[in-house]
Short mmCIF file of C-alpha atoms in Angstrom, two decimals:
data_model
loop_
_atom_site.label_atom_id
_atom_site.label_comp_id
_atom_site.label_asym_id
_atom_site.label_seq_id
_atom_site.Cartn_x
_atom_site.Cartn_y
_atom_site.Cartn_z
CA UNK A 1 47.78 -148.55 78.57
CA UNK A 2 48.81 -146.32 81.46
CA UNK A 3 51.24 -148.97 82.72
CA UNK A 4 52.77 -149.39 79.26
CA UNK A 5 53.21 -145.64 78.91
CA UNK A 6 54.88 -145.49 82.29
CA UNK A 7 57.29 -148.26 81.29
CA UNK A 8 58.29 -146.40 78.13
CA UNK A 9 58.85 -143.11 79.96
CA UNK A 10 60.75 -144.80 82.76
CA UNK A 11 63.00 -146.56 80.23
CA UNK A 12 63.87 -143.18 78.71
CA UNK A 13 64.55 -141.62 82.10
CA UNK A 14 66.97 -144.34 83.22
CA UNK A 15 68.59 -145.07 79.85
CA UNK A 16 72.36 -144.76 79.74
CA UNK A 17 73.79 -141.87 77.74
CA UNK A 18 74.35 -143.14 74.20
CA UNK A 19 75.52 -141.91 70.82
CA UNK A 20 71.99 -141.00 69.77
CA UNK A 21 71.72 -138.52 72.64
CA UNK A 22 74.69 -136.62 71.23
CA UNK A 23 73.26 -136.91 67.72
CA UNK A 24 70.08 -135.26 69.01
CA UNK A 25 72.16 -132.49 70.62
CA UNK A 26 73.74 -131.76 67.25
CA UNK A 27 70.45 -131.77 65.32
CA UNK A 28 68.48 -129.75 67.89
CA UNK A 29 71.48 -127.50 68.48
CA UNK A 30 71.79 -126.76 64.78
CA UNK A 31 68.29 -125.37 64.93
CA UNK A 32 69.38 -122.88 67.59
CA UNK A 33 72.58 -122.22 65.62
CA UNK A 34 70.62 -121.36 62.48
CA UNK A 35 68.12 -119.23 64.37
CA UNK A 36 70.89 -117.19 65.99
CA UNK A 37 72.67 -116.75 62.66
CA UNK A 38 69.53 -115.53 60.93
CA UNK A 39 68.62 -113.12 63.72
CA UNK A 40 72.06 -111.55 64.14
CA UNK A 41 73.37 -111.58 60.56
CA UNK A 42 71.20 -108.55 59.79
CA UNK A 43 73.29 -106.42 62.15
CA UNK A 44 76.36 -107.29 60.07
CA UNK A 45 74.89 -105.76 56.90
CA UNK A 46 72.91 -102.73 58.12
CA UNK A 47 75.81 -100.35 57.60
CA UNK A 48 76.26 -101.61 54.06
CA UNK A 49 72.53 -101.25 53.37
CA UNK A 50 72.71 -97.63 54.46
CA UNK A 51 75.66 -96.87 52.21
CA UNK A 52 74.13 -98.59 49.18
CA UNK A 53 70.57 -97.28 49.37
CA UNK A 54 70.65 -94.15 51.53
CA UNK A 55 73.69 -92.18 50.39
CA UNK A 56 72.53 -88.81 48.97
CA UNK A 57 74.31 -87.53 45.84
CA UNK A 58 77.46 -85.54 46.65
CA UNK A 59 77.17 -86.31 50.38
CA UNK A 60 80.26 -85.73 52.49
CA UNK A 61 79.86 -89.12 54.25
CA UNK A 62 78.36 -92.50 53.30
CA UNK A 63 74.67 -92.79 54.06
CA UNK A 64 73.16 -94.71 56.94
CA UNK A 65 69.79 -96.34 57.42
CA UNK A 66 67.21 -93.95 58.88
CA UNK A 67 66.42 -94.77 62.49
CA UNK A 68 62.92 -96.05 61.73
CA UNK A 69 64.14 -98.23 58.84
CA UNK A 70 67.03 -99.59 60.87
CA UNK A 71 64.72 -100.47 63.75
CA UNK A 72 62.23 -102.15 61.43
CA UNK A 73 64.83 -104.21 59.58
CA UNK A 74 66.51 -105.29 62.81
CA UNK A 75 63.46 -105.96 64.98
CA UNK A 76 60.82 -107.30 62.60
CA UNK A 77 62.23 -110.83 62.80
CA UNK A 78 61.99 -110.70 66.60
CA UNK A 79 58.32 -109.79 66.32
CA UNK A 80 57.80 -112.77 64.05
CA UNK A 81 59.65 -114.95 66.56
CA UNK A 82 57.15 -114.07 69.27
CA UNK A 83 54.16 -115.14 67.17
CA UNK A 84 56.00 -118.17 65.80
CA UNK A 85 56.68 -119.52 69.28
CA UNK A 86 53.02 -119.33 70.21
CA UNK A 87 51.74 -120.83 66.96
CA UNK A 88 54.24 -123.60 66.34
CA UNK A 89 54.44 -124.51 70.01
CA UNK A 90 50.71 -125.17 69.93
CA UNK A 91 50.88 -126.89 66.52
CA UNK A 92 53.68 -129.16 67.68
CA UNK A 93 51.35 -130.63 70.30
CA UNK A 94 48.61 -131.13 67.71
CA UNK A 95 50.45 -132.57 64.70
CA UNK A 96 53.75 -133.97 66.05
CA UNK A 97 57.18 -132.65 66.90
CA UNK A 98 58.78 -134.08 63.77
CA UNK A 99 56.34 -132.72 61.19
CA UNK A 100 56.11 -129.24 62.65
CA UNK A 101 59.88 -128.96 63.17
CA UNK A 102 60.38 -129.76 59.48
CA UNK A 103 57.81 -127.08 58.59
CA UNK A 104 59.67 -124.46 60.62
CA UNK A 105 62.99 -125.40 59.02
CA UNK A 106 61.51 -125.24 55.51
CA UNK A 107 60.09 -121.81 56.33
CA UNK A 108 63.51 -120.68 57.53
CA UNK A 109 65.16 -121.97 54.35
CA UNK A 110 62.70 -120.24 52.03
CA UNK A 111 62.70 -116.94 53.92
CA UNK A 112 66.50 -116.83 54.21
CA UNK A 113 66.73 -117.15 50.45
CA UNK A 114 63.88 -114.70 49.90
CA UNK A 115 65.50 -112.14 52.20
CA UNK A 116 68.58 -112.17 50.00
CA UNK A 117 66.40 -111.75 46.91
CA UNK A 118 64.53 -108.69 48.23
CA UNK A 119 63.46 -106.55 45.31
CA UNK A 120 62.10 -103.09 44.53
CA UNK A 121 62.64 -100.11 42.27
CA UNK A 122 63.79 -97.85 45.09
CA UNK A 123 65.28 -98.10 48.56
CA UNK A 124 62.00 -97.99 50.47
CA UNK A 125 60.54 -100.86 48.41
CA UNK A 126 63.63 -103.00 48.94
CA UNK A 127 63.58 -102.45 52.69
CA UNK A 128 59.83 -103.14 52.85
CA UNK A 129 60.34 -106.43 51.00
CA UNK A 130 63.25 -107.33 53.25
CA UNK A 131 61.16 -106.63 56.34
CA UNK A 132 58.32 -108.78 55.00
CA UNK A 133 60.50 -111.81 54.43
CA UNK A 134 62.37 -111.35 57.70
CA UNK A 135 59.08 -111.31 59.60
CA UNK A 136 58.24 -114.75 58.24
CA UNK A 137 61.81 -115.85 58.82
CA UNK A 138 61.34 -114.87 62.45
CA UNK A 139 58.02 -116.71 62.46
CA UNK A 140 59.84 -119.90 61.52
CA UNK A 141 62.60 -119.22 64.04
CA UNK A 142 59.95 -118.81 66.72
CA UNK A 143 58.82 -122.35 66.03
CA UNK A 144 62.37 -123.65 66.07
CA UNK A 145 63.04 -122.50 69.63
CA UNK A 146 60.39 -124.50 71.53
CA UNK A 147 60.56 -127.52 69.23
CA UNK A 148 64.36 -127.91 69.33
CA UNK A 149 64.32 -127.69 73.11
CA UNK A 150 61.38 -130.09 73.39
CA UNK A 151 62.90 -132.69 71.08
CA UNK A 152 66.10 -132.70 73.11
CA UNK A 153 64.33 -132.88 76.46
CA UNK A 154 62.05 -135.70 75.31
CA UNK A 155 64.99 -137.89 74.30
CA UNK A 156 67.31 -137.08 77.21
CA UNK A 157 67.48 -139.23 80.31
CA UNK A 158 66.72 -137.85 83.75
CA UNK A 159 70.35 -137.53 84.82
CA UNK A 160 71.70 -135.54 81.88
CA UNK A 161 68.61 -133.62 80.70
CA UNK A 162 69.74 -130.29 82.12
CA UNK A 163 73.27 -130.46 80.70
CA UNK A 164 72.01 -131.59 77.31
CA UNK A 165 69.53 -128.72 77.19
CA UNK A 166 72.31 -126.30 78.08
CA UNK A 167 74.43 -127.71 75.24
CA UNK A 168 71.61 -127.14 72.77
CA UNK A 169 71.07 -123.54 73.90
CA UNK A 170 74.83 -122.90 73.78
CA UNK A 171 74.73 -123.35 70.01
CA UNK A 172 73.20 -119.88 69.79
CA UNK A 173 76.57 -118.40 70.63
CA UNK A 174 78.21 -120.25 67.77
CA UNK A 175 75.50 -119.01 65.43
CA UNK A 176 76.14 -115.40 66.43
CA UNK A 177 79.90 -115.89 66.02
CA UNK A 178 79.42 -117.49 62.60
CA UNK A 179 77.35 -114.56 61.36
CA UNK A 180 80.30 -112.26 61.97
CA UNK A 181 82.78 -114.70 60.44
CA UNK A 182 80.69 -115.18 57.30
CA UNK A 183 80.35 -111.41 57.01
CA UNK A 184 84.12 -110.99 57.20
CA UNK A 185 84.81 -113.76 54.68
CA UNK A 186 82.28 -112.54 52.12
CA UNK A 187 83.42 -108.94 52.49
CA UNK A 188 87.09 -109.90 52.19
CA UNK A 189 86.43 -112.06 49.13
CA UNK A 190 84.51 -109.25 47.46
CA UNK A 191 87.15 -106.66 48.31
CA UNK A 192 89.96 -108.82 46.90
CA UNK A 193 88.27 -108.81 43.49
CA UNK A 194 86.94 -105.26 43.61
CA UNK A 195 89.43 -102.72 44.90
CA UNK A 196 87.31 -99.95 46.33
CA UNK A 197 88.48 -96.35 46.46
CA UNK A 198 88.02 -94.45 49.76
CA UNK A 199 84.75 -92.52 49.87
CA UNK A 200 86.55 -89.24 50.53
CA UNK A 201 88.48 -89.58 47.27
CA UNK A 202 85.69 -90.70 44.97
CA UNK A 203 82.22 -91.28 46.36
CA UNK A 204 80.89 -92.97 43.24
CA UNK A 205 83.74 -95.43 42.81
CA UNK A 206 83.97 -96.22 46.53
CA UNK A 207 81.03 -98.60 46.22
CA UNK A 208 81.25 -100.90 43.16
CA UNK A 209 77.88 -102.03 41.75
CA UNK A 210 78.53 -105.62 42.82
CA UNK A 211 78.52 -104.60 46.49
CA UNK A 212 74.79 -105.23 46.46
CA UNK A 213 75.55 -108.97 46.35
CA UNK A 214 77.50 -108.93 49.61
CA UNK A 215 74.60 -108.44 52.01
CA UNK A 216 72.42 -110.79 49.99
CA UNK A 217 74.93 -113.64 50.19
CA UNK A 218 75.38 -113.15 53.94
CA UNK A 219 71.64 -113.37 54.59
CA UNK A 220 71.10 -116.28 52.21
CA UNK A 221 73.86 -118.31 53.84
CA UNK A 222 71.45 -119.05 56.69
CA UNK A 223 69.56 -121.44 54.40
CA UNK A 224 72.50 -123.87 54.38
CA UNK A 225 72.52 -124.97 58.05
CA UNK A 226 68.71 -124.97 58.04
CA UNK A 227 68.67 -127.35 55.05
CA UNK A 228 71.24 -129.62 56.70
CA UNK A 229 69.22 -129.72 59.91
CA UNK A 230 66.01 -130.51 58.01
CA UNK A 231 67.70 -133.39 56.18
CA UNK A 232 69.08 -134.91 59.40
CA UNK A 233 65.84 -134.44 61.27
CA UNK A 234 63.80 -136.22 58.62
CA UNK A 235 65.79 -139.36 59.43
CA UNK A 236 64.83 -139.23 63.10
CA UNK A 237 61.72 -140.99 64.42
CA UNK A 238 59.04 -139.07 66.28
CA UNK A 239 59.98 -138.45 69.89
CA UNK A 240 59.03 -141.40 72.05
CA UNK A 241 57.43 -139.29 74.76
CA UNK A 242 55.12 -137.61 72.25
CA UNK A 243 54.05 -140.94 70.78
CA UNK A 244 53.48 -142.48 74.20
CA UNK A 245 51.77 -139.55 75.94
CA UNK A 246 50.00 -137.56 73.21
CA UNK A 247 49.30 -140.19 70.57
CA UNK A 248 48.88 -142.80 73.35
CA UNK A 249 50.52 -145.51 71.26
CA UNK A 250 52.94 -147.25 73.59
CA UNK A 251 53.68 -149.99 71.05
CA UNK A 252 54.77 -147.52 68.37
CA UNK A 253 56.76 -145.57 70.95
CA UNK A 254 58.54 -148.78 71.91
CA UNK A 255 59.38 -149.57 68.30
CA UNK A 256 60.66 -146.05 67.65
CA UNK A 257 62.79 -146.13 70.78
CA UNK A 258 64.28 -149.48 69.78
CA UNK A 259 65.48 -147.98 66.48
CA UNK A 260 67.77 -145.46 68.11
CA UNK A 261 68.41 -146.45 71.75
CA UNK A 262 69.57 -149.57 73.51
CA UNK A 263 67.24 -149.80 76.51
CA UNK A 264 65.17 -152.44 78.23
CA UNK A 265 61.64 -152.26 79.57
CA UNK A 266 60.76 -154.02 82.78
CA UNK A 267 57.31 -155.15 81.65
CA UNK A 268 55.76 -156.79 78.64
CA UNK A 269 57.22 -154.47 75.99
CA UNK A 270 60.82 -155.66 75.58
CA UNK A 271 63.24 -153.40 73.74
CA UNK A 272 66.42 -154.30 72.00
CA UNK A 273 68.59 -153.47 69.04
#
């Protein structure tokens, strides 16, 4: 069994770069993209949250989030990320990369939608609900980080593993950029249909009632790339290294590798497509 495992791992290490390697970059990278979008999109809407929920009657300027509320809303997802990395990193070794990665993506989808549906009769209740859902969103994101990186590294060959990992991590930048772009598009679309009056002229009419939808749409948009990633990932087999080393099933690892890569083993487990 040890020899068969070595043959499988060696075949992965020396395999030529193929289309499936780039497919894995896209799928694993989309996980980082979604995580970055979810984490940084909150900074796009904090000013709007302050104006909607924390503007006192007859105030000279629009309201802003109190420092403690702003810190909680912004940082609670990062706290969840810390615990999610520890939990899902451990669980990924126990259950499988594929199953646990799908769980993290489903959690991200649900919590992105739930964050946009935050409810409450007053501002404090809405912010408390938002913080609750964003903690669990961060929990799912925490699982996405180690699993996306692991999936990419376990499929990459020895020569290109570093560059492929860098490409996956680089998707975070695109996620951050997209959060700002989506914020601009949603805000512009809302403004085109709801001409707001400057706050200094009429405080009440400066913020139409429908403005509450803007921040909700921006946060809920994060569910779209997460759903796409989950769908693509479900079509992937379990990583060959996990099956060979953890499950200790070299035959299954060989079959899974043959489905997606064109490689040859040197021993008694021939591969082909």
